[in-house]
Amino acid sequence: MTEPYAVPVPKGYRVGAWEVRDPIATGAFGSVYEGRRTGDRADVLKGGGAEDLPSTAALKFLPTGTGTPRQLAHLRELIDREVELHRRLRRPRLIRMYESRTVDDPDRPELDGATVLVLEKAEGSLSALLADTPRPAAGPALLAQICEGLAQLHRAGWVHGDLKPANVLLMKDGSARLADFNMAAELEGTHAYTPAFSTPDYTPPELLWSEIGERGRRIRPSADVWAFGVLAHLVLTDSFPLPGGTPAARRDAAVAYARGTDELRLSPELPGAWQEIVRSCLTRTHADRVTTEALLRRVHSATGTAHLLRLPFPRRRSRRTTIVSTTAAALAVAALGYGVSTWADSGDEQSPESTKVTFARYGEDELRTDKGIPAEYRQLIVDSAHDCVQPKVTPVLIAAMLKVESDFDPDLSDPGVGGEGEYGIARWTPSVLRWWIREDGVPAKETPRPPLTPAESIPAMGRYLCFIEPRLEDGLSGDRRVLIAAAYRTSYRKVNEAGGVPPKYRDYAARLAHYLKVYTPAEEK
């Protein structure tokens, strides 16, 4: 560790099932370390087992047991916001939280009482990528994934409140995740309330002079849309859309633009399709701003993909860790952010070939990609599993079920005898699929008609499995994942009545158990 860390934690320190390894990033009041799962089953998640946790994670230490009362009250509020969002939302484009813990160690007063968030481990941040590679080739696809993350947040009724490059994390396979949710807030009608802190370059002009009430600042989803427009301009042109050599100067330019005394002059280097996208985000008033759903459609059109690939990104060339240097208020927020500081890295450079768009690595940390799972379905499988809060609903389970149900045949047609029949890759009965086909949980007005596409069938399978799992009784005989699959084939009531897999479905269960083993990555077995 070449720089002082806000929360120094010795290598080898234990927190629950985790052992602290190398430092990752730090801010003023919090620090992030790599954590390695120890496998001590007495310390794993309640209600689950070590198999529900990855082998490595990011441990974010927040010293909530030390500091002045005012600092602690503010810090506690920000932590509570982040934990609440993680507990209630699990979406493919949001960084995942596996658990949160409180350190109980009176012998170490600097750590005693600290909150530790156990988060999905990333490889770097968009901020670090842009510092090393301005205008990266993967920029448009990464922007599309970021926009997907905003759409997932907004559909769930939340506003991020602090979208910027440091709060976008890049995973091992290069995919983007939104992170740092301590400014996030749940909508109450059309508005939400967040703390007064924000990053000026990404704050819409209507909030630069807005009043701050007892509950904080009122914001709308349109604030995230403005921030996305600024971010897109920066990623694609290596410049901010408003003039000025400092954040204060750009803030003044934003105010002048909003008041109509100056015009928006976008960089001529901004690609044509993105000119209109960025302008629709950076309107003078929030009322004229594009909606998130319309923005997502435009971004998908500009990138040419509705289901995006995960892209490898070049690693940093040197091993260095720096402390965020900014104002005290910004540091207070930065301290909580997993992704707000620059990153230590191994120094390995990837070959040019590794930056090509490819399906081959998609989901490789959770799913064997060399065992016959069709590449074109991997994103649907992984994202559908991540969209469920039940830890037993995994990419491996969905892949194994698709194999057993249809052998991954998207054109399967089994009209049956005297019945409605089953169709598509997940063997849906259309009248049942009607209840699960919509993301918002509302049944479709009309019964879907075959052919049933994988884009409809696989996410719907994930939603139905997520519904089934908590309705299975505790103490049933057999692997919980196999029981979930058996309930999909029959019903959760029949599985509960049988006390396990009903005899009629034991051959099905045996085949499924086989593919669960085949598709599980070696280190998780």
mmCIF file of C-alpha atoms in Angstrom, residues 1-6 23 26 320-323:
data_model
loop_
_atom_site.group_PDB
_atom_site.id
_atom_site.type_symbol
_atom_site.label_atom_id
_atom_site.label_comp_id
_atom_site.label_asym_id
_atom_site.label_seq_id
_atom_site.Cartn_x
_atom_site.Cartn_y
_atom_site.Cartn_z
ATOM 1 C CA MET A 1 0.000 0.000 0.000
ATOM 2 C CA THR A 2 1.839 3.136 -1.219
ATOM 3 C CA GLU A 3 -0.666 5.713 0.091
ATOM 4 C CA PRO A 4 -2.368 6.048 3.487
ATOM 5 C CA TYR A 5 -5.799 4.452 3.487
ATOM 6 C CA ALA A 6 -8.738 6.082 5.230
ATOM 7 C CA PRO A 23 -6.206 -2.864 -1.250
ATOM 8 C CA THR A 26 -9.883 4.585 -0.930
ATOM 9 C CA ARG A 320 -0.543 2.688 -8.590
ATOM 10 C CA THR A 321 -3.207 3.775 -6.170
ATOM 11 C CA THR A 322 -4.076 7.427 -5.679
ATOM 12 C CA ILE A 323 -6.294 9.252 -3.231
#
